[in-house]
Short mmCIF file of C-alpha atoms and ligand atoms in Angstrom, two decimals:
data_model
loop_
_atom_site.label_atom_id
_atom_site.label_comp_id
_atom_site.label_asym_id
_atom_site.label_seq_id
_atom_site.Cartn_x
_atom_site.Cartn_y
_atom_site.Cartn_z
CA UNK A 679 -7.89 -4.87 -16.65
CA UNK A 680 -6.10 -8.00 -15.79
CA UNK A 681 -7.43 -9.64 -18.85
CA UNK A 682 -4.64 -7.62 -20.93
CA UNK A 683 -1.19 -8.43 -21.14
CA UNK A 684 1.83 -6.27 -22.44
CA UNK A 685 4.52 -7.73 -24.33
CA UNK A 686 7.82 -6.00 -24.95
CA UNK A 687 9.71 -8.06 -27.45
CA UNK A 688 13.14 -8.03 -26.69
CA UNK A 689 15.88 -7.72 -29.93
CA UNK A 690 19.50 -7.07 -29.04
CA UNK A 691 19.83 -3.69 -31.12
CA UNK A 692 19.47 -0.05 -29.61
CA UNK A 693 16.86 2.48 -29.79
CA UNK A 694 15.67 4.63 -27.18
CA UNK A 695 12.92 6.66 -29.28
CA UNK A 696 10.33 4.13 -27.42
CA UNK A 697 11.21 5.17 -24.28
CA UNK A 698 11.18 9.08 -25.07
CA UNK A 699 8.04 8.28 -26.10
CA UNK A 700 7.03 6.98 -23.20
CA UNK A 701 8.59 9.16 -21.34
CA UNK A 702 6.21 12.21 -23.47
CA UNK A 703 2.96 10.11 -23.06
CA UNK A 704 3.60 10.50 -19.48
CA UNK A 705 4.45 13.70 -19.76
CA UNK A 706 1.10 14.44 -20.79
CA UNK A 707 -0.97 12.43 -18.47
CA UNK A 708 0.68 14.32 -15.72
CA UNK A 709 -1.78 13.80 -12.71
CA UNK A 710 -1.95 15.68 -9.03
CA UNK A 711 -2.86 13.25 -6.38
CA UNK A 712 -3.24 13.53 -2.55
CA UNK A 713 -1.82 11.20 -0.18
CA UNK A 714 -4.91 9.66 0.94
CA UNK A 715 -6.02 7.10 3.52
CA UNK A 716 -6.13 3.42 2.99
CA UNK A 717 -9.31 2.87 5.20
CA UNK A 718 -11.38 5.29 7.21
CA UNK A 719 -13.97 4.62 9.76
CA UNK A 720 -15.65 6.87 11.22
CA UNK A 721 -19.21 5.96 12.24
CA UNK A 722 -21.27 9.19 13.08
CA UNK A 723 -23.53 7.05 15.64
CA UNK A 724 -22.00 9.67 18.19
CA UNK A 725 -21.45 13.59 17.58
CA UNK A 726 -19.82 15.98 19.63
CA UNK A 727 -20.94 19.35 19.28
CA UNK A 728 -18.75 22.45 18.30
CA UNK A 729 -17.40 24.38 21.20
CA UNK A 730 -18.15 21.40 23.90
CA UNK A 731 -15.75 20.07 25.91
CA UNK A 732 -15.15 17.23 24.09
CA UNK A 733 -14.22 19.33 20.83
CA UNK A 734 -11.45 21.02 23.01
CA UNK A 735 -10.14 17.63 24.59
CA UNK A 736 -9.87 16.01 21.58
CA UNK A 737 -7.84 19.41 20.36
CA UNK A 738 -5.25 19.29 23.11
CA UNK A 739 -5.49 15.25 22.12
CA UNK A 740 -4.02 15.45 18.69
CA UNK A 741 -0.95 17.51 18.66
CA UNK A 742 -0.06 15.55 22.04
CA UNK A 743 -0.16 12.14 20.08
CA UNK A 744 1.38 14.32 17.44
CA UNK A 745 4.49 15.40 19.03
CA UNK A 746 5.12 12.12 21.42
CA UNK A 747 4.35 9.91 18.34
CA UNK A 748 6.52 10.69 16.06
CA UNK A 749 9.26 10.23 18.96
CA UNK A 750 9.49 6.21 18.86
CA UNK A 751 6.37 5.63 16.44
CA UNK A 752 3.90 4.85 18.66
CA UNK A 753 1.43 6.57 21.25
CA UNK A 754 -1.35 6.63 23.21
CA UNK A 755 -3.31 8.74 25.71
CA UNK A 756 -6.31 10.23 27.05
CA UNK A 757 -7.60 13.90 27.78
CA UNK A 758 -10.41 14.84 29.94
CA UNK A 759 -12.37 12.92 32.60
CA UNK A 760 -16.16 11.36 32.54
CA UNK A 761 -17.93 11.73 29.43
CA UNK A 762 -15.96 14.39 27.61
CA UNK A 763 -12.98 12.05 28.06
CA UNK A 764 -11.15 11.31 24.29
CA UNK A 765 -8.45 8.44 23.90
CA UNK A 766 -6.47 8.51 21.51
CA UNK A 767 -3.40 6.31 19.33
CA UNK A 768 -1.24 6.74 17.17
CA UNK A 769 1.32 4.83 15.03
CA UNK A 770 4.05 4.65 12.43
CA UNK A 771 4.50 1.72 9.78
CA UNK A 772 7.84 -0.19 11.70
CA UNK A 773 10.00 0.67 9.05
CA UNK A 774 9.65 4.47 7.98
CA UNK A 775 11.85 7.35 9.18
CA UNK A 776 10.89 9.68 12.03
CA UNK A 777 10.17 12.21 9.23
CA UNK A 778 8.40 10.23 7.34
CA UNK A 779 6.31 9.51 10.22
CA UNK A 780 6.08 13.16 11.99
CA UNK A 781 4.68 14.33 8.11
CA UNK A 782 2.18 11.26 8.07
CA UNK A 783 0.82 11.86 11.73
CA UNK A 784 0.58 15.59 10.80
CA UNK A 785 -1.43 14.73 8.17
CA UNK A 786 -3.61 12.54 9.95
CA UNK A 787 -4.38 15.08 12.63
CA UNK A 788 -5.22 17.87 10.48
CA UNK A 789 -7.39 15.56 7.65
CA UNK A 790 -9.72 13.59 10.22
CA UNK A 791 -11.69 17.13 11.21
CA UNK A 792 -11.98 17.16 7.45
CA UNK A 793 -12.63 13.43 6.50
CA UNK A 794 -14.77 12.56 10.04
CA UNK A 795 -16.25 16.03 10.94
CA UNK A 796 -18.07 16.04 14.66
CA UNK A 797 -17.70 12.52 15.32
CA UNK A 798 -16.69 10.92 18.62
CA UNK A 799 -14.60 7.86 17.02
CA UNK A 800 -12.26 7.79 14.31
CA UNK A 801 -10.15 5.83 12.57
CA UNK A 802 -7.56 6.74 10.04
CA UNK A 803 -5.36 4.29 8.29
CA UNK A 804 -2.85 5.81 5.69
CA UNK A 805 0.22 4.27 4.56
CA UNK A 806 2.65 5.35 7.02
CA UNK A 807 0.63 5.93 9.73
CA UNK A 808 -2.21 5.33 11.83
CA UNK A 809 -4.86 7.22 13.94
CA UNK A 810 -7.19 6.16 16.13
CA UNK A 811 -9.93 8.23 18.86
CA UNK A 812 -12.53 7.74 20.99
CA UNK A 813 -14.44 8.68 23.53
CA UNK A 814 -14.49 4.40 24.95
CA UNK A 815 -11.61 2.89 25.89
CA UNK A 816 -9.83 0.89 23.55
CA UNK A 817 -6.14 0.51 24.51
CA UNK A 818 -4.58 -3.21 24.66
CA UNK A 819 -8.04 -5.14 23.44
CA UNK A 820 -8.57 -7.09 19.98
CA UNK A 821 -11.18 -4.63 18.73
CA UNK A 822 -14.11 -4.58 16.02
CA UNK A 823 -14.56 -6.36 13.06
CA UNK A 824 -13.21 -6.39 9.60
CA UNK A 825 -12.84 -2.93 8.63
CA UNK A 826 -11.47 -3.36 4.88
CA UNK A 827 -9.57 -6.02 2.35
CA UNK A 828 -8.35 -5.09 -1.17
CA UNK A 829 -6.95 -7.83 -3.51
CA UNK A 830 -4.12 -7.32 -6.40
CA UNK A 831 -5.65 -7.92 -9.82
CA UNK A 832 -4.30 -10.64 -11.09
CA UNK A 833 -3.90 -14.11 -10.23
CA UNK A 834 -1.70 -16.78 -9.48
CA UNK A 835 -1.67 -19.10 -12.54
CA UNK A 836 -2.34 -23.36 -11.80
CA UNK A 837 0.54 -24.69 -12.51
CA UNK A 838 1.79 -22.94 -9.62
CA UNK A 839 -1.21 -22.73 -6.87
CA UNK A 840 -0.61 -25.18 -4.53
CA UNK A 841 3.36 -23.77 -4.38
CA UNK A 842 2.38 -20.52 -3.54
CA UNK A 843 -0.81 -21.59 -1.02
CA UNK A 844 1.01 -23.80 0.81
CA UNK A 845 4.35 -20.82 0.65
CA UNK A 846 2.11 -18.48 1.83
CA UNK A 847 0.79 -20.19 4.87
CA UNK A 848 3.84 -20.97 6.23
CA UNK A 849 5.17 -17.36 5.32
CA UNK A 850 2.31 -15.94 7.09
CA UNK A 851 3.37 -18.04 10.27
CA UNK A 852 6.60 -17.18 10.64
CA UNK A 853 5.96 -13.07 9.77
CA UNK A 854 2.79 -12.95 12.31
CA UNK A 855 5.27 -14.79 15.14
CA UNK A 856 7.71 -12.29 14.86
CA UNK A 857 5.35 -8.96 14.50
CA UNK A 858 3.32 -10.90 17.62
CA UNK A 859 7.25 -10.93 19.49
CA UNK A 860 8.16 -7.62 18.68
CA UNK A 861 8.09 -5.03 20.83
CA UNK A 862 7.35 -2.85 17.48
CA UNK A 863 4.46 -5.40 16.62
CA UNK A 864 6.23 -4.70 13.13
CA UNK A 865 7.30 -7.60 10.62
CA UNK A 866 8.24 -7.45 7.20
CA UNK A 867 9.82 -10.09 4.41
CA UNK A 868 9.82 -12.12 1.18
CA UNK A 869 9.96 -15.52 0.31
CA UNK A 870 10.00 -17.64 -2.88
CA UNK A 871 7.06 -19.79 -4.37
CA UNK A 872 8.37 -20.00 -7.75
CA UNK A 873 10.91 -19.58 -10.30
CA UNK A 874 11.20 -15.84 -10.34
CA UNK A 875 8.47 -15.02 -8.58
CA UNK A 876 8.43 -13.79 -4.75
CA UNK A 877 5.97 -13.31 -2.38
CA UNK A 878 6.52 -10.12 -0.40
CA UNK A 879 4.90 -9.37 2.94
CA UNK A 880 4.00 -6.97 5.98
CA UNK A 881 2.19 -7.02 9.19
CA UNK A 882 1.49 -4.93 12.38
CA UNK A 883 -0.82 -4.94 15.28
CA UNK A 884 -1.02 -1.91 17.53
CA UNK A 885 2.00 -1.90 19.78
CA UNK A 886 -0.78 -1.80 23.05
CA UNK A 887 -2.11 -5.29 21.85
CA UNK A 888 0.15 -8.06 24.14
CA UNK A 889 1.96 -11.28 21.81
CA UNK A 890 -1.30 -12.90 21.83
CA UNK A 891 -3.52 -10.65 21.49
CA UNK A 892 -1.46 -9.42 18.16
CA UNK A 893 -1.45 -13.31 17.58
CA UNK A 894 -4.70 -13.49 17.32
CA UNK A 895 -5.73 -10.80 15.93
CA UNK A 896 -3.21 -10.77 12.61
CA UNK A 897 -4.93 -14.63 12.72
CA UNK A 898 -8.10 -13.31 12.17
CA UNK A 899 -7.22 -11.53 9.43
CA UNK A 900 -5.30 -14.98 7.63
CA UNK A 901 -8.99 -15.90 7.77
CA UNK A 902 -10.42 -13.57 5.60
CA UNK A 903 -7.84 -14.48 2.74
CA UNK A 904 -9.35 -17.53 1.03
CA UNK A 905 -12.54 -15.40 1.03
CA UNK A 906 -11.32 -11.91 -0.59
CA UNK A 907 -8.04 -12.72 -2.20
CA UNK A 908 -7.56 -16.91 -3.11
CA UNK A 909 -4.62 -17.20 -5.31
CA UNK A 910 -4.87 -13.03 -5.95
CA UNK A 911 -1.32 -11.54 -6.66
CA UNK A 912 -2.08 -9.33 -3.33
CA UNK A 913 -4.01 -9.02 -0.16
CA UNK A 914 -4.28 -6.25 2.30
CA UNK A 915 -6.87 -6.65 5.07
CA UNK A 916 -7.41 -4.84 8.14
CA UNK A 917 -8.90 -4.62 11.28
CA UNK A 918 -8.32 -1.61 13.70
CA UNK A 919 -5.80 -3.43 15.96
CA UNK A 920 -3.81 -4.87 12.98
CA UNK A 921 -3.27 -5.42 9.51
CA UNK A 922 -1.94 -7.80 6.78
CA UNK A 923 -0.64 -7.22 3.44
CA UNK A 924 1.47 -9.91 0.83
CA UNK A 925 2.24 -9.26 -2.60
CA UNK A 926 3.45 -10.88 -5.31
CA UNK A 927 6.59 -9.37 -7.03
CA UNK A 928 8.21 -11.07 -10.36
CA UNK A 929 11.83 -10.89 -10.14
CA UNK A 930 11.83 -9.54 -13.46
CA UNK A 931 11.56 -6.25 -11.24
CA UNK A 932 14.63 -7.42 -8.79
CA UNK A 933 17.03 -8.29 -11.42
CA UNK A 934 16.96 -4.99 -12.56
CA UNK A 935 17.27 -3.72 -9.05
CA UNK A 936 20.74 -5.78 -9.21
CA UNK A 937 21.66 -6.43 -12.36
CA UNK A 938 20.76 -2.85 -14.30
CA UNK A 939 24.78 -2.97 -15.37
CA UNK A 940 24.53 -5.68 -17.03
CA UNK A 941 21.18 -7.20 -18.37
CA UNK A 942 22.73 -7.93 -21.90
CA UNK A 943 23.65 -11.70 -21.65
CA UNK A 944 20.24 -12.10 -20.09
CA UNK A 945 17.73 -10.46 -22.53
CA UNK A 946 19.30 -12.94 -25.33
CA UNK A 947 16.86 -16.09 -24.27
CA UNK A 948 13.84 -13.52 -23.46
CA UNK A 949 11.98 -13.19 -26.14
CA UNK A 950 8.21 -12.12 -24.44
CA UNK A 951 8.02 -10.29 -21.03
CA UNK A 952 4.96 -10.39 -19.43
CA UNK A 953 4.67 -7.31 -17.71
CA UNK A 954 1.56 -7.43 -15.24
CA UNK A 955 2.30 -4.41 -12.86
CA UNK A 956 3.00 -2.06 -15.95
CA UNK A 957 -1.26 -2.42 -17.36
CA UNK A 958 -1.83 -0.41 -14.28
CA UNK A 959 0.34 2.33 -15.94
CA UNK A 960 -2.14 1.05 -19.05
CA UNK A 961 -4.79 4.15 -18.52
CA UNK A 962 -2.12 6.46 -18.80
CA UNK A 963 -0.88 6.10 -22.51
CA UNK A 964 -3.26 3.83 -23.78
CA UNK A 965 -4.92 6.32 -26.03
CA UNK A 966 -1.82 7.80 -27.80
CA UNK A 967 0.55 5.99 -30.26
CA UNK A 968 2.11 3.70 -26.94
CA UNK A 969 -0.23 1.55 -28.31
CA UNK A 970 2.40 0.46 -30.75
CA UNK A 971 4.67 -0.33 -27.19
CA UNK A 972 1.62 -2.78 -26.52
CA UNK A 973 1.33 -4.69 -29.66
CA UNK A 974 2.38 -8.04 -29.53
CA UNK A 975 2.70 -8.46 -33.38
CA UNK A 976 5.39 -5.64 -33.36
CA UNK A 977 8.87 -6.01 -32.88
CA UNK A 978 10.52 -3.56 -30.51
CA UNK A 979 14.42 -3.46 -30.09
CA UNK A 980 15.06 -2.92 -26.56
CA UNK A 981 18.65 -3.76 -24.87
CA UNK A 982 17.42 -6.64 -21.63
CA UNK A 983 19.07 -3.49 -19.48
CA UNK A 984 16.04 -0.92 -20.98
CA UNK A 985 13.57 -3.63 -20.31
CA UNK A 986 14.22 -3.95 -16.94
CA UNK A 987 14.86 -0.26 -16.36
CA UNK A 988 11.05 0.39 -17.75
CA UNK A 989 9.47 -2.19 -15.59
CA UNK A 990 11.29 -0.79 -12.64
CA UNK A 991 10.25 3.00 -13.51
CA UNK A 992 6.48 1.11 -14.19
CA UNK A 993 6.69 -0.38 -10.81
CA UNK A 994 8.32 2.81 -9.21
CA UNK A 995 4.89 5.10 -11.05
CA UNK A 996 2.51 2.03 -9.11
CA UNK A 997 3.92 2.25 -5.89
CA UNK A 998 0.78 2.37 -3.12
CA UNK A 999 2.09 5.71 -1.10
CA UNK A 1000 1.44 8.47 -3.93
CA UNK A 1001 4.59 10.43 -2.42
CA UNK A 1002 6.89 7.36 -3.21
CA UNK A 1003 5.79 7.80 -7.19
CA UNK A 1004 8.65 9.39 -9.19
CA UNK A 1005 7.36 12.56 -10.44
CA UNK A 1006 7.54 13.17 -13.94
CA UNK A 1007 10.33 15.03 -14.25
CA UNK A 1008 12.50 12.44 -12.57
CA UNK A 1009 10.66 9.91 -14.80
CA UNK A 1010 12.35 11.19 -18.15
CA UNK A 1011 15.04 11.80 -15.98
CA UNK A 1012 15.46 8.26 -15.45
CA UNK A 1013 14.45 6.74 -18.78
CA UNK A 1014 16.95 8.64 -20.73
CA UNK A 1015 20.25 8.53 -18.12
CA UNK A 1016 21.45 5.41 -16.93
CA UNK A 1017 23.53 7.61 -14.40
CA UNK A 1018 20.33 7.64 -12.37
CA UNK A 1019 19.57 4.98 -10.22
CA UNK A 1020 16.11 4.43 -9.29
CA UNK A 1021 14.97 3.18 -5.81
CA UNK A 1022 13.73 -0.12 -5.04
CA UNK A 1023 10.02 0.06 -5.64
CA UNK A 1024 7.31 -0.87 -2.53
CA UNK A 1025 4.27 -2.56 -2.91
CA UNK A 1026 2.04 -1.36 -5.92
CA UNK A 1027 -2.01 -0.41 -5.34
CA UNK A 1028 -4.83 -2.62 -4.24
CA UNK A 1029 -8.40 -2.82 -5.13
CA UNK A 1030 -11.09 -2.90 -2.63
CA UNK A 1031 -12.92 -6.40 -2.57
CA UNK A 1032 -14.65 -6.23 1.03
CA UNK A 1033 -16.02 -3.29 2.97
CA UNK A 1034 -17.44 -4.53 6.34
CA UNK A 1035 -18.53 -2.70 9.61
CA UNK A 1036 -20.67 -5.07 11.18
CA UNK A 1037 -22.77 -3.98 14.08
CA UNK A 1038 -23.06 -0.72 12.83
CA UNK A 1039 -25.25 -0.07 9.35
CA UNK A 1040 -24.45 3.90 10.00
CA UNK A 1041 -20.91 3.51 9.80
CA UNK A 1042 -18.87 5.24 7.11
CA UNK A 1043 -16.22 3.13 6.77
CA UNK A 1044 -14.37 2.84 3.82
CA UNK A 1045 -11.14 1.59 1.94
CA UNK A 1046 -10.25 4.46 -0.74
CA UNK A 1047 -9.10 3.03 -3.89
CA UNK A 1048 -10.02 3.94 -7.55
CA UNK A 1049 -12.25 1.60 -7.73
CA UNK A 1050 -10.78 0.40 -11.09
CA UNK A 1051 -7.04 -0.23 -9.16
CA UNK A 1052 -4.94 1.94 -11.56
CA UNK A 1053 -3.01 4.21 -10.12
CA UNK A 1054 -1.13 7.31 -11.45
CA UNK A 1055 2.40 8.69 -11.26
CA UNK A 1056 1.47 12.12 -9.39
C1 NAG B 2470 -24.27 12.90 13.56
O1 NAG B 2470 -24.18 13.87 12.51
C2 NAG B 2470 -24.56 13.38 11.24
C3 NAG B 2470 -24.39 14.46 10.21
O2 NAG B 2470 -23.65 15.51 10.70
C4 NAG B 2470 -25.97 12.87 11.26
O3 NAG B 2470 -26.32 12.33 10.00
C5 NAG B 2470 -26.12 11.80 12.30
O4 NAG B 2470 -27.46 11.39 12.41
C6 NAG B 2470 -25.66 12.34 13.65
N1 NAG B 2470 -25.71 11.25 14.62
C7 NAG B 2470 -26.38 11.32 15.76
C8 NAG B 2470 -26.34 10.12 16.65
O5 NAG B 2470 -26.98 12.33 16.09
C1 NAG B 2471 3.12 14.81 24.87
O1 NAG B 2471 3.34 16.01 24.14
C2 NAG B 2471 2.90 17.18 24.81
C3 NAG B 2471 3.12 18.32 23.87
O2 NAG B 2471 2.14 18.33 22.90
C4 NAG B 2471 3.62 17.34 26.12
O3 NAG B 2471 3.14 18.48 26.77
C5 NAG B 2471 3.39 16.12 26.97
O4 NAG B 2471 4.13 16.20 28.14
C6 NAG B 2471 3.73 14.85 26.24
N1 NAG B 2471 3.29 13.73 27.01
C7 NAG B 2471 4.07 12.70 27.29
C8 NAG B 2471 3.48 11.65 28.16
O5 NAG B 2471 5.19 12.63 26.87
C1 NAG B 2472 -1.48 3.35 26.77
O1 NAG B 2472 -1.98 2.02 26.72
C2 NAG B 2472 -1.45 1.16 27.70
C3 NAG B 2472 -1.91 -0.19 27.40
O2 NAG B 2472 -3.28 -0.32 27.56
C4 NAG B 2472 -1.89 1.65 29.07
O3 NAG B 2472 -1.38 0.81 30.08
C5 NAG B 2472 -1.40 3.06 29.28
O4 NAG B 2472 -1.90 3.58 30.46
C6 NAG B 2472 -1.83 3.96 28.11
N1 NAG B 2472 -1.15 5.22 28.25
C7 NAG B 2472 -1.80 6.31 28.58
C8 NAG B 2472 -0.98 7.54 28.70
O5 NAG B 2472 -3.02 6.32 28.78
C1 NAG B 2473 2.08 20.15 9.78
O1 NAG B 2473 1.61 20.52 8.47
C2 NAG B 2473 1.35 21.90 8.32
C3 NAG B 2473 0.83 22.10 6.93
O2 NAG B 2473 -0.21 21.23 6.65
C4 NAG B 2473 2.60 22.71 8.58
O3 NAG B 2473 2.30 24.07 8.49
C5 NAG B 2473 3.14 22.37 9.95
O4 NAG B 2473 4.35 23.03 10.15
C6 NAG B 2473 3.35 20.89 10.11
N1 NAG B 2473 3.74 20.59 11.47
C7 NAG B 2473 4.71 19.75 11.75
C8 NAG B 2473 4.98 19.54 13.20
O5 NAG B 2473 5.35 19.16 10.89
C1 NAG B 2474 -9.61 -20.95 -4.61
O1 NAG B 2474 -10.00 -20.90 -5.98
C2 NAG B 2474 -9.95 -22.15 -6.65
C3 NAG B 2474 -10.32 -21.92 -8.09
O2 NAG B 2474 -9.59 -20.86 -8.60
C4 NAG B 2474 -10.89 -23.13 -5.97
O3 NAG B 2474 -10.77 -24.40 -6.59
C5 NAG B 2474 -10.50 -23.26 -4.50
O4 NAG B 2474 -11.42 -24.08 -3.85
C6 NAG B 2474 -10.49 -21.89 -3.85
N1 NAG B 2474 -10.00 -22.01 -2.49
C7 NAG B 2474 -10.66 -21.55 -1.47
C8 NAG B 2474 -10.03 -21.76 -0.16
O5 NAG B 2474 -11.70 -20.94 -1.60
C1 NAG B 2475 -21.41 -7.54 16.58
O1 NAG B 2475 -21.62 -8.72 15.82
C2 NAG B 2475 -21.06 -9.86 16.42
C3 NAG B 2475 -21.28 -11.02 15.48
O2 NAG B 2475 -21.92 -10.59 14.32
C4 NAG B 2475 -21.74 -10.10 17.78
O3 NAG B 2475 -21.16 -11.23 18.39
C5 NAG B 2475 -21.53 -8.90 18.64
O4 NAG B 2475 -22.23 -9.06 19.87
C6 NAG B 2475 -22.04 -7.66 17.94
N1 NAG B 2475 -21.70 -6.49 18.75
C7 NAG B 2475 -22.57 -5.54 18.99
C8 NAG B 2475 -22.07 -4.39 19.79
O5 NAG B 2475 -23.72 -5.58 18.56
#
């Protein structure tokens, strides 16, 4: 995958058939996809039984942390006494709407019966939200090993390395001391390593963890990055109690996010765009006549402003959170009115590079990925 490269070579004159035929190539790799988890754990080394006690504790459990989560994006609780007692916590991303997060949570609450049938501890980790129950305690402690770390495909090229290392340490620093500070345990941001290149970044620890505890715990998870993900244009790594994830982001993709008026006096000097994040939109028309998009030989006659409006649609189509994708529709809606502004695209897919659950062979833990990392528009 990361092996190929697109080119899009850049003349100054007009024609828009190569983006209708985009546009149609999409068209007809229209794809349905669920929102799905991120990771899942959910280690059947303990049942419950249907009808017990437990099963109805953990059913007045869930629409509880249902209805008081979605109030400030965070909750936890317990149900029931002795050994048919269930804890349980839940929590929203730091920077999604209420009704983003109520539909996430409601979600959550209704898959795990499907995705961890019978079992006594789960752990759901979806893009907007989080789930977490069990019949131990687990509030306000540093819990469990590794769960799950995906890595972008590509990588960070040498001349640049030791920039973006050295950028990313110190980003790290300053985004786990405010998450740790935080009374959301919530931090987000971006930062430069290179000409037109940005490292974005966001992390979270369980709002029950204290400033050290989230401290530590976010540092355990810097730990794992030279291992999974050295010099990889992503990371995301988690561990129940918190989570990292950096990405790189050319800002090819921001200029048109500020510039899409007027691109024209820039596209003169490009000649060859590199477009990484757009292979992952590869699968999708690689078999039809887009080909000819793809071929380096050819020379395409795109305005700088279509450029950058195609690599922003591209990103838009790879964004993680399959509900964030454009649908088709507004797709060709986009490529053929300039009326149409697109949002700012979020952080495109991962693909899984470590699946740990140490302790505990039984465990079905899991980070769910294609395991090729393309995604689809839905
Ligand atoms: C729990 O149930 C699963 C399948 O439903 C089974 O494979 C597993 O052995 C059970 N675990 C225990 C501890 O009984
Ligand atoms: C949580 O929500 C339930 C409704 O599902 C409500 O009865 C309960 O009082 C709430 N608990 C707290 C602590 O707010
Ligand atoms: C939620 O967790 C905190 C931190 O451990 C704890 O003090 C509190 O009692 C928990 N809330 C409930 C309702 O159990
Ligand atoms: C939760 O989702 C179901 C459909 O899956 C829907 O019927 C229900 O109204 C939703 N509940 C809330 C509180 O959004
Ligand atoms: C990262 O990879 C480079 C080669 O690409 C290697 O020289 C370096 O030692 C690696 N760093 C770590 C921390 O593994
Ligand atoms: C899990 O493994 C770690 C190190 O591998 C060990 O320190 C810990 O005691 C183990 N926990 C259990 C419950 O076996």
């Amino acid at each position: 995958m990361n092996k190929m490269k697109i080119y899009l070579l850049i003349s100054n004159t007009n024609d828009f058939s190569i983006l209708f035929a985009w546009c149609v190539l999409l068209l007809l790799h229209t794809h349905s996809v669920q929102a799905e988890p991120i990771s899942q754990d959910c280690p059947n080394t303990a049942n419950y039984t249907s009808n017990s006690q437990f099963e109805t504790n953990l059913n007045i459990l869930l629409p509880s942390l249902l209805s008081n989560g979605t109030q400030d994006g965070f909750f936890n609780t317990s149900v029931g006494t002795g050994s048919d007692i269930v804890y349980g916590l839940v929590q929203c991303r730091g920077d999604i709407s209420t009704e983003q997060c109520r539909n996430c949570l409601n979600t959550s609450i209704v898959e795990v019966f499907q995705r961890c049938p019978n079992v006594k501890q789960a752990v759901l980790r979806y893009e907007y939200c989080f789930l977490r129950y069990s019949d131990a305690q687990f509030f306000s402690r540093v819990d469990g090993p590794l769960v799950a770390a995906g890595r972008g495909d590509g990588q960070v090229s040498d001349t640049v390395a030791n920039r973006y290392n050295q950028q990313l340490g110190s980003f790290l620093v300053d985004l786990f001391e405010t998450a740790a500070s935080t009374p959301s345990r919530y931090s987000s941001g971006s930062t430069s390593y290179a000409d037109f290149n940005n490292i974005y970044g966001l992390v979270q620890c369980t709002r029950d963890l204290s400033t050290n505890d989230c401290a530590s715990c976010l540092e355990s998870l810097r730990n794992w990055i030279p291992g999974c993900c050295n010099r990889t244009t992503g990371a995301q790594i988690f561990q129940k109690t918190c989570y990292l994830r950096v990405w790189i982001i050319s800002e090819y993709s921001k200029l048109l996010l500020h510039d899409a008026g007027d691109a024209t006096s820039k596209s003169t000097n490009i000649v060859v765009i590199v477009v990484p994040i757009i292979v992952a939109t590869w699968k999708l028309w690689r078999e039809g006549n887009a080909l000819q998009l793809v071929d380096p030989t050819l020379q395409y006659s795109f305005t700088g402003n279509q450029v950058i409006r195609c690599i922003h649609i591209g990103l838009l189509c790879v964004q993680e959170n399959v509900e964030d994708r454009p649908t088709m529709s507004s797709v060709c809606l986009m490529l053929s009115s300039y009326s149409i502004t697109p949002e700012p695209p979020k952080a495109p897919a991962f693909t899984l590079v470590t699946r740990t659950a140490a302790n505990d062979s039984k465990s079905s833990s899991s980070l769910l990925y294609s395991d090729d990392g393309i995604t689809y528009p839905r």
